[in-house]
Amino acid sequence: MKLRNIMKSLVALKTKWISIVFPMLVLGILIFLMTINNVHTETYDIERFSNAKETIRSPITIENEQETKRKTRETLQAVNDRYNISKEINEEQINYIIEIFDAIAKVEEKKPMDVQASEKNDGAIILSSQEKVQLLQQILSSEIVDTIDNGVLLRLVEASPKEREKGEKIFIDAVQEVLNNGVRMENVQSATNEVKQALTYSKLDTDVRQALITISDFVVVENSFYDVEKTLNARKEAANNVDPVVIRAGEIIVREGQTITDELFEELKLVGLLNNDRNVYPVIGLALLILLIIGVITYEMHQLTKHNKLDNGKIASILLISFIVVSMMKVVSLYTTQVNQLFFVVPVATGVLLIKQLINERFAIVLAGLYAILGSILFNSQIPGSLNIEAGIYFFFSQLAGIIFLMNVKDRLAILKAGIGMSIVNILAVLIFLFLSFEKYTLSDLFLQTGLGFAAAILSVVFTIGLLPFFETGLGILSDSRLLALASPNHPLLRKILTESPGTYHHSVMVANLSETACEAIGANGLLARVGAYYHDIGKLKKPHLFIENQLTIKNPHDSMRPKHSAEIIINHPYDGAETLKKNKFPKEIIDIAKEHHGTTLLKFFYYKEKENNKSVNEKSFRYPGPKPQTKEAAIICICDSVEAAVRSLNEPTEKKIEEIVSAIMDDRLMDGQLDDSPLTLNELKVIHRTVCEALKGIFHSRIQYPTKEAK
């Protein structure tokens, strides 16, 4: 027996994983086929010096290292050598000029000490020009004397003091300017000519000008020397400032009709447009990404199976919704360019709005992130290796807004309210992208882009409302909105119960109130329990007068029937009800509740009545064939159904009697094994007991008995 149970568990586990993994593999293949164009690059068979048949853009962003090296080399060649100008030499040469003119000034004031006649004469003796020159040779530096001819000094000596002063200033300024600019060995002559040219165009006396021109050859010397360290640093800095030559993704490499030069051919080769081998890697990357996405979805579906919240209908809905969302993004991406950002109009929130209503909020949030990732790939302008982060962020916030603003999934109008919230978030997201960009937008562009965001929210609402009934009825998914529709008093079957068996209708309403309260107390689906309770006894419509709650004015027909025959009629009502619900295409969960709400309980009244006449009666003939309740909701309805009927049969239901009868019924169901297949825990049963007792006390509370006319 144990081995058989283990084998059954393994088979069930295997079946469960097949039912999840296979659809997810199909979804992964579909997504891969729709996104492969966004990562796979077309290659070209192009020859050098041929004409391009179409405009070719770069699929990737890559540095053109060869072009960067060429640009760096040209930059280094353009860097001039660095030289150091010697300030000491500048000062020394200027001092030579000052020394010459200062010496001449002093010689003009000096008297000849070696002339005897000077001591005898009363008047001062004036030196001749030659004597002054001779005296200059004695006091001037040897460098000056050895280089400058006496005739040059003679011309300066014979010039007037005013002319010499003027010449000194002009000469020093000219020499200083040339020396400050730096005089290298190869341009000493040109620097000297600059000084001579400045003197030539001056208004100096001819003799002074010629003398100074001659001295120029002496004072203009090399003062700028090559600096290795500075030159290397300058070249290094220049090389660092060279921006790498980058070919951007989407950049036009060759225009249609353009000749393929060697340079263009190398660029095409560099970006991989001539090599088909490189296309394999983006495809592998895409496959790994899709595998990761599918893995996350599979994990979330596995979590749902742990809580028995996943069936084939929900698996199919996840597959179809994901396919619809990705298909919508793919279609819009075909018409989207870098100029018109049409991704703003994609009603991507449709998927998560449906998922939240059909499954739960957690799963919707997970899918919102995954759809946003896929959107960033689909809207990458078919540039491998790039993602449209702007589209991904927009899609994520749009979907998240839909999930958040869809607060009450039990209200159909909540979808419209969520649409208003989504439109506000979409418009804010669009404005954020516009304001963050450096581009200038006109007012018309602003209204156009925000209008697309508003349209996306409205389309999401429209598609959600339109597709929801298909998933609810076509795939048999039980959503809160569908439960609300079934719970409407105007539903044909409920109206039929009310008119043909009012006692059963009242009993069902009471059971619904008790069951919903108990379910909500332990975290089960209260709305499902309410709707299930409404229809759990619909099988009694086949023969309503044979059930005691409908026998108000007639005699009980069972009094004249054999107990076994009566039991057969009573036992059949859950299965008659299940057949009725199936014909009316009710959800499987409601049908199961109708079938399971009595489990395999024993019809004790008729069993013991039969046993009075037949001691060997088979107990199995008086038991419901089952199945036992499989869910928390079905188990709670099983308890509340018996409790309500039992308490209603009390003449004076006090609080103590209510608690005793509820405890007795729950203990009987527990000991009889009716709750074995349900996931209820003992702690939850305690909560159910307390909740049901409180609800019944509120229903059957004490009332003041008003006096009659006779009593007065």
Tab-separated table of N, CA, C and O in Angstrom, residues 7 168 282:
chain	number	residue	atom	x	y	z
A	7	MET	N	4.277	5.493	-5.532
A	7	MET	CA	4.249	5.504	-7.001
A	7	MET	C	3.204	6.487	-7.519
A	7	MET	O	3.425	7.212	-8.498
A	168	GLU	N	69.679	103.429	-26.922
A	168	GLU	CA	69.773	102.384	-25.905
A	168	GLU	C	68.405	101.774	-25.620
A	168	GLU	O	68.249	100.548	-25.530
A	282	PRO	N	25.091	36.613	-29.909
A	282	PRO	CA	23.850	37.266	-29.465
A	282	PRO	C	22.686	36.302	-29.348
A	282	PRO	O	21.846	36.437	-28.450
